[in-house]
Short mmCIF file of C-alpha atoms in Angstrom, two decimals:
data_model
loop_
_atom_site.label_atom_id
_atom_site.label_comp_id
_atom_site.label_asym_id
_atom_site.label_seq_id
_atom_site.Cartn_x
_atom_site.Cartn_y
_atom_site.Cartn_z
CA MET V 1 -49.51 18.87 -45.62
CA THR V 2 -46.90 21.56 -45.79
CA ILE V 3 -46.17 24.00 -43.04
CA LYS V 4 -48.09 26.74 -44.74
CA GLN V 5 -51.18 24.65 -44.74
CA LEU V 6 -51.23 24.28 -40.97
CA THR V 7 -54.51 25.35 -39.54
CA GLU V 8 -54.99 26.80 -36.10
CA GLN V 9 -56.32 23.41 -35.07
CA ASP V 10 -53.17 21.68 -36.28
CA LYS V 11 -51.01 24.15 -34.36
CA ALA V 12 -53.07 23.52 -31.25
CA ASP V 13 -52.65 19.78 -31.76
CA ILE V 14 -48.91 20.06 -32.19
CA SER V 15 -48.62 22.23 -29.14
CA ALA V 16 -50.64 19.81 -27.07
CA PHE V 17 -48.64 16.91 -28.41
CA LEU V 18 -45.29 18.48 -27.66
CA ASP V 19 -46.49 19.34 -24.19
CA ALA V 20 -47.34 15.67 -23.85
CA GLU V 21 -50.90 16.62 -23.10
CA GLU V 22 -52.26 14.55 -25.89
CA GLY V 23 -51.25 11.74 -28.15
CA MET V 24 -50.64 12.28 -31.83
CA SER V 25 -53.86 12.91 -33.62
CA ASP V 26 -54.70 10.57 -36.46
CA LEU V 27 -54.33 13.33 -38.93
CA MET V 28 -50.83 14.14 -37.78
CA ALA V 29 -49.75 10.54 -37.60
CA GLN V 30 -50.91 9.81 -41.10
CA SER V 31 -49.34 12.84 -42.72
CA ASP V 32 -45.77 12.91 -44.04
CA ALA V 33 -44.85 15.61 -41.58
CA GLY V 34 -46.22 13.40 -38.82
CA LYS V 35 -44.00 10.51 -39.89
CA THR V 36 -41.01 12.81 -40.14
CA LEU V 37 -41.78 14.07 -36.67
CA GLU V 38 -42.04 10.50 -35.44
CA ARG V 39 -38.69 9.57 -36.96
CA TYR V 40 -36.96 12.66 -35.65
CA SER V 41 -38.37 12.26 -32.19
CA LEU V 42 -37.27 8.62 -32.23
CA ILE V 43 -33.76 9.69 -33.23
CA GLY V 44 -33.87 12.36 -30.55
CA ASP V 45 -34.96 9.85 -27.95
CA ALA V 46 -32.29 7.41 -28.99
CA MET V 47 -29.63 10.09 -28.74
CA ARG V 48 -30.87 11.20 -25.38
CA ALA V 49 -31.12 7.55 -24.45
CA ASP V 50 -34.50 7.94 -22.89
CA GLY V 51 -37.63 6.25 -24.07
CA LYS V 52 -36.24 2.76 -23.69
CA ASP V 53 -39.86 1.76 -23.40
CA PHE V 54 -40.79 2.30 -26.96
CA ILE V 55 -37.59 1.54 -28.86
CA HIS V 56 -37.86 -2.15 -29.29
CA LEU V 57 -34.55 -3.14 -30.75
CA ASP V 58 -34.24 -6.06 -28.41
CA ILE V 59 -30.51 -6.72 -28.72
CA ALA V 60 -30.22 -8.22 -25.28
CA SER V 61 -32.66 -11.02 -25.94
CA LYS V 62 -31.08 -11.75 -29.30
CA VAL V 63 -27.64 -12.02 -27.74
CA ALA V 64 -29.04 -14.15 -24.99
CA SER V 65 -30.65 -16.55 -27.41
CA GLN V 66 -27.47 -16.60 -29.46
CA LEU V 67 -25.46 -17.44 -26.36
CA GLU V 68 -27.76 -20.26 -25.51
CA HIS V 69 -26.81 -21.95 -28.72
CA GLU V 70 -23.09 -21.39 -28.27
CA PRO V 71 -21.13 -24.53 -27.46
CA ILE V 72 -20.13 -24.75 -23.79
CA PHE V 73 -16.39 -24.97 -23.20
CA ALA V 74 -16.37 -24.70 -19.46
CA ASP V 75 -19.11 -25.45 -17.04
CA PHE V 76 -19.40 -22.63 -14.58
CA ASN V 77 -22.75 -23.74 -13.33
CA LYS V 78 -21.25 -26.13 -10.88
CA SER V 79 -19.40 -23.54 -8.86
CA GLU V 80 -22.25 -21.11 -9.09
CA SER V 81 -24.74 -23.54 -7.73
CA SER V 82 -22.57 -24.22 -4.72
CA THR V 83 -23.17 -22.10 -1.68
CA GLU V 84 -21.02 -19.28 -0.34
CA VAL V 85 -19.79 -21.49 2.44
CA VAL V 86 -18.39 -24.01 0.02
CA LYS V 87 -16.59 -21.26 -1.84
CA GLU V 88 -14.98 -19.99 1.29
CA ASP V 89 -13.93 -23.48 2.19
CA LYS V 90 -12.06 -23.57 -1.06
CA VAL V 91 -10.36 -20.32 -0.23
CA SER V 92 -9.35 -21.62 3.12
CA GLU V 93 -7.90 -24.70 1.52
CA ASN V 94 -5.58 -22.42 -0.33
CA VAL V 95 -4.23 -21.17 2.92
CA VAL V 96 -3.51 -24.67 4.07
CA ALA V 97 -2.16 -25.47 0.65
CA PHE V 98 0.93 -23.43 1.40
CA ASN V 99 2.22 -26.42 3.19
CA TRP V 100 2.72 -28.39 0.04
CA LYS V 101 5.18 -25.81 -1.13
CA LYS V 102 7.42 -26.49 1.81
CA PRO V 103 9.16 -29.47 0.24
CA PHE V 104 10.76 -27.06 -2.22
CA SER V 105 14.40 -26.92 -1.49
CA GLN V 106 15.03 -23.78 0.46
CA ILE V 107 18.36 -23.27 -1.18
CA ALA V 108 16.89 -23.57 -4.62
CA ILE V 109 14.47 -20.78 -3.90
CA ALA V 110 17.15 -18.72 -2.28
CA ALA V 111 19.13 -19.09 -5.46
CA SER V 112 16.23 -17.99 -7.59
CA VAL V 113 15.68 -14.97 -5.40
CA ALA V 114 19.33 -14.16 -5.52
CA MET V 115 19.34 -14.40 -9.29
CA PHE V 116 16.90 -11.59 -9.22
CA ALA V 117 19.11 -9.50 -7.11
CA ILE V 118 21.82 -9.90 -9.67
CA VAL V 119 19.99 -8.80 -12.77
CA GLY V 120 21.51 -5.67 -14.11
CA VAL V 121 24.66 -5.73 -12.07
CA GLN V 122 27.39 -5.70 -14.60
CA THR V 123 29.89 -3.22 -13.43
CA VAL V 124 30.73 -4.04 -9.87
CA PRO V 125 34.12 -2.45 -9.34
CA THR V 126 36.90 -4.89 -8.61
CA ASN V 127 38.15 -3.01 -5.62
CA GLU V 128 37.17 -0.18 -3.40
CA THR V 129 39.73 2.27 -4.74
CA GLN V 130 37.86 2.46 -7.99
CA LEU V 131 34.80 3.86 -6.32
CA MET V 132 34.02 7.42 -7.07
CA PRO V 133 34.01 9.31 -3.81
CA GLU V 134 30.71 11.01 -4.46
CA SER V 135 28.80 8.32 -6.27
CA LEU V 136 27.81 4.87 -5.34
CA PRO V 137 29.21 2.07 -7.44
CA ILE V 138 26.86 0.63 -10.01
CA LEU V 139 23.45 0.22 -8.72
CA GLN V 140 20.91 -0.12 -11.35
CA THR V 141 17.46 -0.89 -10.23
CA ILE V 142 17.07 -4.58 -9.84
CA PRO V 143 13.65 -6.11 -9.92
CA PHE V 144 14.06 -8.73 -7.31
CA GLY V 145 10.77 -9.30 -5.58
CA GLY V 146 10.62 -7.02 -2.60
CA MET V 147 8.72 -9.64 -0.74
CA ALA V 148 11.28 -12.15 -1.84
CA THR V 149 8.98 -13.77 -4.28
CA PRO V 150 10.34 -15.11 -7.49
CA VAL V 151 8.41 -13.23 -10.11
CA SER V 152 8.40 -14.54 -13.65
CA TYR V 153 12.01 -14.70 -14.59
CA SER V 154 11.70 -15.84 -18.16
CA SER V 155 11.81 -12.32 -19.51
CA GLU V 156 14.93 -11.63 -17.54
CA GLN V 157 16.78 -14.53 -19.12
CA SER V 158 18.98 -12.51 -21.46
CA ALA V 159 19.79 -10.00 -18.80
CA LEU V 160 20.63 -12.84 -16.47
CA GLN V 161 23.05 -14.35 -18.94
CA SER V 162 24.83 -11.09 -19.51
CA ALA V 163 24.97 -10.48 -15.81
CA ALA V 164 26.16 -13.98 -15.04
CA SER V 165 29.73 -12.79 -15.12
CA GLY V 166 28.96 -10.20 -12.46
CA LEU V 167 29.00 -11.64 -9.04
CA ARG V 168 29.92 -15.07 -7.88
CA LYS V 169 27.04 -17.39 -7.42
CA LEU V 170 27.81 -17.88 -3.80
CA GLN V 171 27.62 -14.18 -3.19
CA GLN V 172 24.34 -14.01 -5.06
CA GLN V 173 22.90 -16.62 -2.79
CA ARG V 174 24.19 -14.81 0.20
CA ILE V 175 22.64 -11.50 -0.86
CA GLY V 176 19.30 -13.18 -1.48
CA ALA V 177 19.46 -14.78 1.93
CA LEU V 178 20.40 -11.48 3.56
CA VAL V 179 17.48 -9.63 2.02
CA LEU V 180 15.06 -12.28 3.19
CA GLU V 181 16.65 -12.35 6.62
CA HIS V 182 16.27 -8.57 6.84
CA GLN V 183 12.57 -8.86 6.12
CA ARG V 184 12.16 -11.67 8.61
CA GLN V 185 14.08 -9.91 11.35
CA THR V 186 12.14 -6.71 10.76
CA ARG V 187 8.91 -8.56 11.32
CA ILE V 188 10.14 -10.26 14.44
CA ALA V 189 11.55 -6.98 15.72
CA SER V 190 8.17 -5.32 15.40
CA SER V 191 6.81 -7.86 17.85
CA GLU V 192 9.75 -7.38 20.18
CA LYS V 193 9.21 -3.65 20.04
CA LYS V 194 5.67 -4.32 21.15
CA GLN V 195 6.81 -6.45 24.05
CA GLN V 196 9.20 -3.75 25.11
CA ASN V 197 6.47 -1.17 24.93
CA GLU V 198 4.22 -3.35 27.03
CA VAL V 199 6.94 -3.77 29.60
CA LEU V 200 7.38 0.00 29.65
CA ASN V 201 3.65 0.51 29.93
CA ASN V 202 3.48 -1.91 32.79
CA PHE V 203 6.22 -0.02 34.55
CA GLU V 204 4.37 3.22 33.98
CA ASN V 205 1.16 1.71 35.25
CA GLU V 206 2.88 0.45 38.34
CA ASP V 207 4.41 3.85 38.90
CA ALA V 208 0.99 5.38 38.56
CA LYS V 209 -0.29 3.10 41.27
CA MET R 1 -46.96 63.06 -3.89
CA ARG R 2 -48.36 59.59 -3.81
CA LYS R 3 -45.37 58.45 -5.75
CA LEU R 4 -43.05 59.93 -3.14
CA ALA R 5 -44.95 58.16 -0.42
CA SER R 6 -44.65 54.84 -2.18
CA VAL R 7 -40.89 55.42 -2.67
CA CYS R 8 -40.60 56.21 1.03
CA SER R 9 -42.47 53.10 1.96
CA LEU R 10 -40.22 51.14 -0.34
CA PHE R 11 -37.18 52.48 1.51
CA LEU R 12 -38.81 51.64 4.78
CA PHE R 13 -39.48 48.20 3.47
CA ILE R 14 -35.86 47.76 2.42
CA GLY R 15 -34.77 49.16 5.73
CA SER R 16 -36.77 46.55 7.56
CA ILE R 17 -35.40 43.76 5.41
CA ALA R 18 -31.79 44.87 5.37
CA PRO R 19 -30.93 43.92 8.96
CA VAL R 20 -32.36 40.47 8.44
CA TYR R 21 -30.37 40.13 5.27
CA SER R 22 -27.13 41.24 6.88
CA ASN R 23 -27.78 38.84 9.74
CA THR R 24 -27.96 35.91 7.39
CA VAL R 25 -24.80 37.04 5.64
CA GLU R 26 -23.04 37.25 8.96
CA ALA R 27 -24.32 33.84 9.88
CA GLN R 28 -23.08 32.43 6.64
CA GLU R 29 -19.73 34.11 7.05
CA SER R 30 -19.27 32.79 10.54
CA GLU R 31 -20.22 29.36 9.28
CA ILE R 32 -17.61 29.60 6.58
CA ILE R 33 -15.01 30.77 9.08
CA ALA R 34 -15.92 27.90 11.38
CA GLU R 35 -15.58 25.57 8.44
CA LEU R 36 -12.20 27.06 7.59
CA ASN R 37 -11.06 26.75 11.18
CA LYS R 38 -12.18 23.17 11.17
CA GLU R 39 -10.25 22.60 7.97
CA THR R 40 -7.08 24.22 9.25
CA ARG R 41 -7.40 22.36 12.49
CA LEU R 42 -7.66 19.12 10.52
CA GLU R 43 -4.82 20.07 8.34
CA THR R 44 -1.81 19.87 10.54
CA ALA R 45 0.31 17.09 9.12
CA LYS R 46 0.67 15.37 12.43
CA SER R 47 -3.01 15.28 13.29
CA LEU R 48 -3.75 13.90 9.84
CA LEU R 49 -1.22 11.13 10.36
CA ILE R 50 -2.69 10.33 13.76
CA LYS R 51 -6.15 10.23 12.23
CA MET R 52 -4.89 7.89 9.56
CA SER R 53 -3.38 5.51 12.07
CA GLU R 54 -6.75 5.40 13.80
CA ALA R 55 -8.71 5.04 10.59
CA VAL R 56 -6.89 1.89 9.52
CA HIS R 57 -7.83 0.23 12.77
CA LYS R 58 -11.47 1.21 13.01
CA ASN R 59 -12.89 0.62 9.59
CA ASN R 60 -14.00 -2.30 7.53
CA PHE R 61 -12.33 -1.85 4.21
CA ASN R 62 -11.34 -3.73 1.14
CA ALA R 63 -8.47 -2.27 -0.85
CA SER R 64 -6.09 -3.12 -3.64
CA PHE R 65 -2.74 -1.49 -4.08
CA ALA R 66 0.35 -1.82 -6.19
CA VAL R 67 3.95 -1.34 -5.15
CA VAL R 68 6.11 -0.02 -7.97
CA LYS R 69 9.88 -0.38 -7.80
CA GLY R 70 11.52 0.76 -10.99
CA ASN R 71 9.98 -1.37 -13.69
CA ASN R 72 8.75 -4.00 -11.28
CA MET R 73 5.22 -3.94 -9.95
CA GLU R 74 3.70 -5.97 -7.13
CA PRO R 75 -0.07 -5.98 -6.73
CA TYR R 76 -1.57 -6.57 -3.30
CA LYS R 77 -5.00 -7.12 -1.84
CA TRP R 78 -5.66 -5.69 1.60
CA LEU R 79 -8.68 -6.54 3.74
CA HIS R 80 -9.41 -5.22 7.17
CA GLY R 81 -12.39 -5.62 9.44
CA ILE R 82 -13.74 -5.57 12.95
CA ASN R 83 -15.55 -8.69 14.04
CA GLY R 84 -16.94 -8.12 17.49
CA ASN R 85 -13.87 -7.58 19.65
CA ASP R 86 -11.48 -8.96 17.09
CA GLU R 87 -9.53 -6.97 14.58
CA LEU R 88 -8.84 -8.98 11.45
CA GLU R 89 -6.53 -8.17 8.59
CA HIS R 90 -5.31 -9.95 5.50
CA LEU R 91 -2.60 -8.83 3.13
CA SER R 92 -1.92 -10.85 0.03
CA LEU R 93 0.60 -10.52 -2.79
CA LEU R 94 -1.20 -11.46 -5.96
CA ASN R 95 1.72 -12.10 -8.31
CA GLY R 96 4.13 -14.98 -8.48
CA ALA R 97 4.23 -17.62 -5.80
CA GLY R 98 2.58 -15.18 -3.44
CA PHE R 99 3.00 -13.95 0.07
CA GLU R 100 0.18 -13.93 2.57
CA VAL R 101 -0.14 -12.33 5.95
CA PHE R 102 -3.03 -12.79 8.33
CA ARG R 103 -3.53 -10.85 11.49
CA VAL R 104 -5.94 -11.67 14.25
CA ASN R 105 -5.54 -8.95 16.89
CA ASP R 106 -1.90 -9.14 17.93
CA ARG R 107 -1.01 -12.38 16.19
CA VAL R 108 0.48 -11.97 12.76
CA THR R 109 1.14 -15.03 10.65
CA TYR R 110 3.38 -14.89 7.59
CA PHE R 111 3.05 -17.42 4.81
CA GLU R 112 5.93 -17.44 2.38
CA THR R 113 7.11 -19.94 -0.15
CA GLN R 114 10.67 -20.20 1.06
CA SER R 115 10.02 -20.98 4.69
CA ALA R 116 7.49 -22.59 6.96
CA PRO R 117 4.71 -20.24 8.09
CA TYR R 118 5.41 -18.46 11.33
CA THR R 119 3.49 -16.31 13.76
CA VAL R 120 4.78 -13.32 15.66
CA LEU R 121 3.19 -11.14 18.29
CA ALA R 122 2.67 -7.74 16.74
CA LYS R 123 -0.08 -5.22 16.40
CA HIS R 124 0.62 -4.65 12.74
CA ILE R 125 1.51 -6.45 9.61
CA SER R 126 5.06 -5.69 8.64
CA GLY R 127 4.75 -5.41 4.90
CA PRO R 128 5.19 -2.83 2.18
CA ILE R 129 3.70 -0.08 4.35
CA PRO R 130 5.94 0.96 7.26
CA ASP R 131 4.15 -0.29 10.34
CA VAL R 132 4.82 2.86 12.34
CA LEU R 133 2.11 4.50 10.27
CA PHE R 134 -0.40 2.29 12.02
CA GLN R 135 0.77 3.08 15.49
CA ASP R 136 2.23 5.98 17.42
CA ILE R 137 3.40 8.37 14.74
CA THR R 138 4.93 10.70 17.32
CA LEU R 139 7.79 8.19 17.64
CA LEU R 140 9.07 9.66 14.39
CA GLU R 141 9.32 13.24 15.57
CA GLN R 142 12.91 12.85 16.66
CA ALA R 143 14.28 12.06 13.24
CA TYR R 144 11.62 13.41 10.90
CA ASP R 145 9.58 16.52 10.27
CA PHE R 146 5.93 16.36 9.27
CA THR R 147 4.87 18.86 6.63
CA LEU R 148 1.84 19.33 4.47
CA GLY R 149 1.98 19.24 0.70
CA GLY R 150 -0.65 20.01 -1.87
CA LYS R 151 -3.98 18.44 -2.53
CA GLY R 152 -4.69 16.16 -5.43
CA ARG R 153 -6.83 13.38 -6.73
CA ILE R 154 -5.66 9.85 -6.00
CA ALA R 155 -7.60 6.67 -6.69
CA GLY R 156 -10.62 8.80 -7.55
CA ARG R 157 -10.69 10.58 -4.22
CA ALA R 158 -9.59 13.97 -2.94
CA ALA R 159 -6.22 13.52 -1.28
CA GLN R 160 -3.91 15.55 0.92
CA LEU R 161 -0.15 15.08 0.63
CA VAL R 162 1.67 14.71 3.95
CA LYS R 163 5.45 14.57 3.90
CA ILE R 164 7.52 12.78 6.49
CA GLU R 165 10.86 14.43 5.83
CA ALA R 166 14.16 13.23 7.18
CA LYS R 167 16.06 15.81 9.15
CA ASP R 168 19.27 14.95 7.34
CA GLU R 169 20.11 13.74 3.86
CA SER R 170 21.26 10.28 4.82
CA LYS R 171 17.71 8.96 4.73
CA PHE R 172 14.83 8.96 2.31
CA ASN R 173 11.71 11.03 2.82
CA TYR R 174 8.38 9.28 2.96
CA TRP R 175 5.40 10.95 1.36
CA LEU R 176 1.81 9.95 1.97
CA TRP R 177 -1.37 10.94 0.24
CA LEU R 178 -4.36 10.63 2.56
CA ASP R 179 -8.03 10.55 1.72
CA LEU R 180 -9.50 13.89 2.84
CA GLU R 181 -12.72 12.21 3.79
CA SER R 182 -11.68 9.04 5.59
CA THR R 183 -7.94 9.82 6.12
CA LEU R 184 -7.14 6.37 4.76
CA LEU R 185 -3.82 5.97 2.98
CA LEU R 186 -4.21 6.33 -0.78
CA LYS R 187 -0.64 6.57 -1.95
CA ALA R 188 2.83 6.54 -0.45
CA ALA R 189 6.33 6.90 -1.78
CA TYR R 190 9.96 6.81 -0.72
CA VAL R 191 11.39 10.01 -2.13
CA ASN R 192 15.05 10.93 -2.37
CA LYS R 193 16.46 14.36 -1.67
CA LYS R 194 15.99 15.35 -5.31
CA GLY R 195 12.29 14.69 -5.01
CA GLU R 196 12.36 11.54 -7.14
CA ALA R 197 10.07 8.73 -6.08
CA LEU R 198 12.06 5.51 -5.74
CA GLU R 199 9.36 3.20 -4.59
CA GLN R 200 5.69 3.96 -4.79
CA LEU R 201 2.64 2.39 -3.32
CA GLN R 202 -0.66 3.31 -4.86
CA LEU R 203 -4.13 2.21 -3.98
CA THR R 204 -6.08 1.33 -7.06
CA HIS R 205 -9.32 0.72 -5.29
CA VAL R 206 -10.66 1.10 -1.80
CA SER R 207 -14.14 0.53 -0.53
CA MET R 208 -15.35 1.06 2.98
CA THR R 209 -18.00 -1.42 3.97
CA LYS R 210 -20.49 -1.42 6.77
CA HIS R 211 -19.95 -5.08 7.47
CA ILE R 212 -16.80 -7.10 7.67
CA ALA R 213 -15.82 -9.13 4.62
CA PRO R 214 -17.06 -12.71 5.15
CA GLU R 215 -13.73 -14.21 4.06
CA LEU R 216 -12.00 -12.43 6.94
CA VAL R 217 -14.35 -14.00 9.46
CA GLU R 218 -13.89 -17.35 7.81
CA MET R 219 -10.13 -16.94 7.91
CA SER R 220 -10.07 -16.06 11.59
CA LYS R 221 -11.52 -19.47 12.41
CA LYS R 222 -8.50 -21.26 10.96
CA GLN R 223 -5.71 -22.71 12.96
CA PHE R 224 -2.54 -20.67 12.66
CA PRO R 225 0.88 -21.80 13.72
CA PRO R 226 1.60 -20.92 17.35
CA VAL R 227 3.87 -18.02 18.23
CA THR R 228 7.29 -19.59 18.05
CA LEU R 229 9.79 -16.90 17.34
CA ASN R 230 9.40 -14.95 20.54
CA GLU R 231 10.52 -17.52 23.03
CA LYS R 232 13.73 -15.58 23.46
CA LYS R 233 12.66 -12.37 25.09
CA ILE R 234 14.84 -9.43 24.32
CA SER R 235 17.01 -8.37 27.19
CA THR R 236 19.73 -5.79 27.42
CA GLY R 237 22.15 -8.59 28.24
CA ASP R 238 21.72 -10.15 24.80
CA ILE R 239 22.46 -6.89 23.09
CA LYS R 240 25.67 -6.37 25.00
CA ASP R 241 26.86 -9.90 24.23
CA ALA R 242 26.84 -9.47 20.49
CA GLN R 243 27.88 -5.86 20.65
CA GLY R 244 31.14 -7.05 22.08
CA ASN R 245 32.41 -8.23 18.70
CA TRP R 246 32.08 -5.31 16.36
CA LEU R 247 32.04 -1.57 16.46
CA ILE R 248 29.60 0.14 14.16
CA GLY R 249 31.28 3.45 13.63
CA TRP R 250 28.57 5.45 11.97
CA LEU R 251 24.80 5.44 11.63
CA PRO R 252 22.45 8.19 10.54
CA GLU R 253 20.94 10.31 13.28
CA GLY R 254 18.07 8.74 15.16
CA PHE R 255 18.87 5.05 14.72
CA LYS R 256 18.63 2.87 17.79
CA LEU R 257 19.71 -0.70 18.26
CA LEU R 258 16.65 -2.96 18.19
CA LYS R 259 18.31 -6.30 18.21
CA SER R 260 21.70 -7.89 18.12
CA ASP R 261 22.72 -11.51 18.21
CA ARG R 262 24.65 -14.25 16.49
CA HIS R 263 22.47 -16.63 14.55
CA ASN R 264 22.24 -18.75 11.45
CA LEU R 265 20.46 -17.27 8.47
CA ASN R 266 17.08 -18.80 7.99
CA LEU R 267 17.72 -19.71 4.37
CA ASN R 268 21.26 -20.91 3.88
CA ASN R 269 22.23 -21.53 7.49
CA GLU R 270 25.27 -19.27 7.30
CA LEU R 271 26.43 -17.95 10.63
CA THR R 272 26.25 -14.21 11.06
CA ASP R 273 26.69 -11.56 13.68
CA TYR R 274 23.55 -9.58 13.34
CA TYR R 275 22.54 -6.05 14.22
CA LEU R 276 19.15 -4.48 13.57
CA TYR R 277 18.82 -0.75 13.89
CA GLY R 278 15.66 1.31 13.46
CA ASP R 279 14.66 4.94 13.54
CA GLY R 280 10.95 4.22 13.84
CA LEU R 281 10.15 4.45 10.16
CA ILE R 282 12.74 2.17 8.63
CA GLU R 283 15.03 -0.63 9.75
CA VAL R 284 18.59 -1.36 8.76
CA SER R 285 20.19 -4.77 9.10
CA ILE R 286 23.93 -5.15 9.47
CA PHE R 287 25.40 -8.60 8.91
CA VAL R 288 29.00 -9.42 9.71
CA GLN R 289 30.02 -12.74 8.21
CA ARG R 290 32.97 -14.91 7.42
CA PRO R 291 34.32 -13.90 4.02
CA LEU R 292 33.44 -16.05 1.09
CA PRO R 293 36.26 -18.03 -0.51
CA GLY R 294 38.08 -16.62 -3.50
CA LYS R 295 38.61 -13.07 -4.63
CA ARG R 296 35.38 -11.23 -4.17
CA ARG R 297 34.04 -7.89 -5.10
CA GLY R 298 32.16 -5.52 -2.87
CA GLY R 299 29.44 -3.30 -4.15
CA GLY R 300 25.89 -2.29 -3.88
CA LEU R 301 22.53 -3.18 -5.27
CA SER R 302 19.22 -1.48 -5.04
CA SER R 303 15.61 -2.25 -5.69
CA GLY R 304 13.11 0.50 -5.19
CA ALA R 305 14.07 2.08 -1.92
CA THR R 306 15.91 -0.98 -0.63
CA SER R 307 19.69 -0.81 -0.79
CA ILE R 308 22.17 -3.58 -0.15
CA PHE R 309 25.83 -2.87 0.23
CA VAL R 310 28.44 -5.57 0.66
CA HIS R 311 31.79 -4.39 1.98
CA ASN R 312 34.76 -6.72 2.06
CA ALA R 313 36.84 -5.74 5.01
CA ASP R 314 40.01 -7.42 6.08
CA GLY R 315 38.97 -10.89 7.19
CA PHE R 316 35.22 -10.28 7.34
CA ASP R 317 32.31 -9.25 5.15
CA VAL R 318 29.87 -6.57 6.18
CA SER R 319 26.49 -6.41 4.46
CA VAL R 320 23.98 -3.66 5.06
CA VAL R 321 20.34 -4.00 4.01
CA GLY R 322 17.59 -1.47 4.42
CA ASN R 323 15.41 1.23 2.91
CA ILE R 324 18.18 3.80 2.89
CA PRO R 325 20.11 5.54 0.12
CA GLY R 326 22.96 3.46 -1.29
CA MET R 327 25.57 5.92 -0.11
CA THR R 328 24.28 5.64 3.45
CA ALA R 329 24.44 1.85 3.27
CA LYS R 330 27.99 2.10 1.98
CA THR R 331 29.09 4.47 4.73
CA ILE R 332 27.56 2.27 7.41
CA ALA R 333 29.15 -0.88 5.98
CA GLN R 334 32.59 0.72 5.79
CA SER R 335 32.36 2.06 9.32
CA VAL R 336 32.21 -1.40 10.89
CA GLN R 337 35.41 -2.34 12.69
CA ARG R 338 36.64 -5.20 14.75
CA LYS R 339 36.68 -4.32 18.42
#
């Protein structure tokens, strides 16, 4: 059936079909043009990603069945079957678990923090007179953990070695300790500020009375 | 003739409609103007900052952010929620050995690897975000100006830039990008006078939730160490005692003495005369210590916005630590003299 051969009835059928008023008539479905139409509309649907109902390429179920036959390397079922409460208990154990880190030698960690502070410092001037009046000596950016946490230092190894001649180890330790002390004191100060404010507020309240 | 009549009636018809039409236009215009007024009223930098400080206390939210210092990046998780009358907060560093802070109302507990956990009385977590942003922002007006910057898109949300600009060049500026909708903090940066960001904090994700995160409630039931570090209440007497030893010749405008004493460093037990100054936004520590043995070198270091300057004076070492430009740290350190 070529286009020229379309009768008025065919045209009416096509119109009704495209308006979704009617299903495909047998005649249309059987004809070559009908099959072409079917293919094109399928392609169109696929590209528009609608009509999930009648494209039955069931990838999901195939993948699922494939997965079922995969060997299991880790059993996640256990944790999943446990309740929320149990999970949270585990989280809370982590909080408590900080305590086991305490036995770490404080000095050792201070040293590791300080090593960070030293990375990249290669040109500390030997005395103050060498300092340029308008520029600060040295000062490359040094990735020491701002929260004083030793980050992975393996990658810094070469830089560390080249910087080893920079500052004396003792001074490194001292700088690390000072940075941590600054953080600690800042935190404590924020609470003291609060106390002061409360004292002031109390005074104000009393005055108001 | 009939045609003319119909044209006339058409005019009449239009005439009767026109006033109605212009009324609606006026109504719309006044609405728009009201909207604009509302916008401009919202848009003073200070009121935005105040709104932000309120927003972080009132909402249940779950956020992630990263602090970028040079080529170093620290990811954090930040949870906040209201559980009945309790305000709960948890900040957690996700890289390395970690760093955890829990807050239940005014008790803030810090867990760090290098020292035993400790609790202080404070309304805010003292972490990568300056804590003044969560309280009375007007404290900053003495030393800083608040100005508005442009709008942009941060973390997938419409954001307004608010600049906290230092009144002189001895300090960094602090820029904040706030969510236009919730006024939550989306991004912040320490910016030098050239406009270069030295240390940036960027939220990667934030979700406001109707209910508090269950892990926060769970956490609040735990036993935290008691408040131990505040047994010594600050008194003016203490400050004078330690002030007797050294004269700090110069500090940037707006810095006030917060604390001064002689104590041993928490980590290596070295004795130090200690001064803590603050201008509301940032704090500067000044340490005066016995010099280290051998020939030593002074100098500075920096990481992000934090500068450290060690000055070797005659017979004592001065170290200055804080979120200030290196030159400022150097000038402060060199201004310290024996009384």
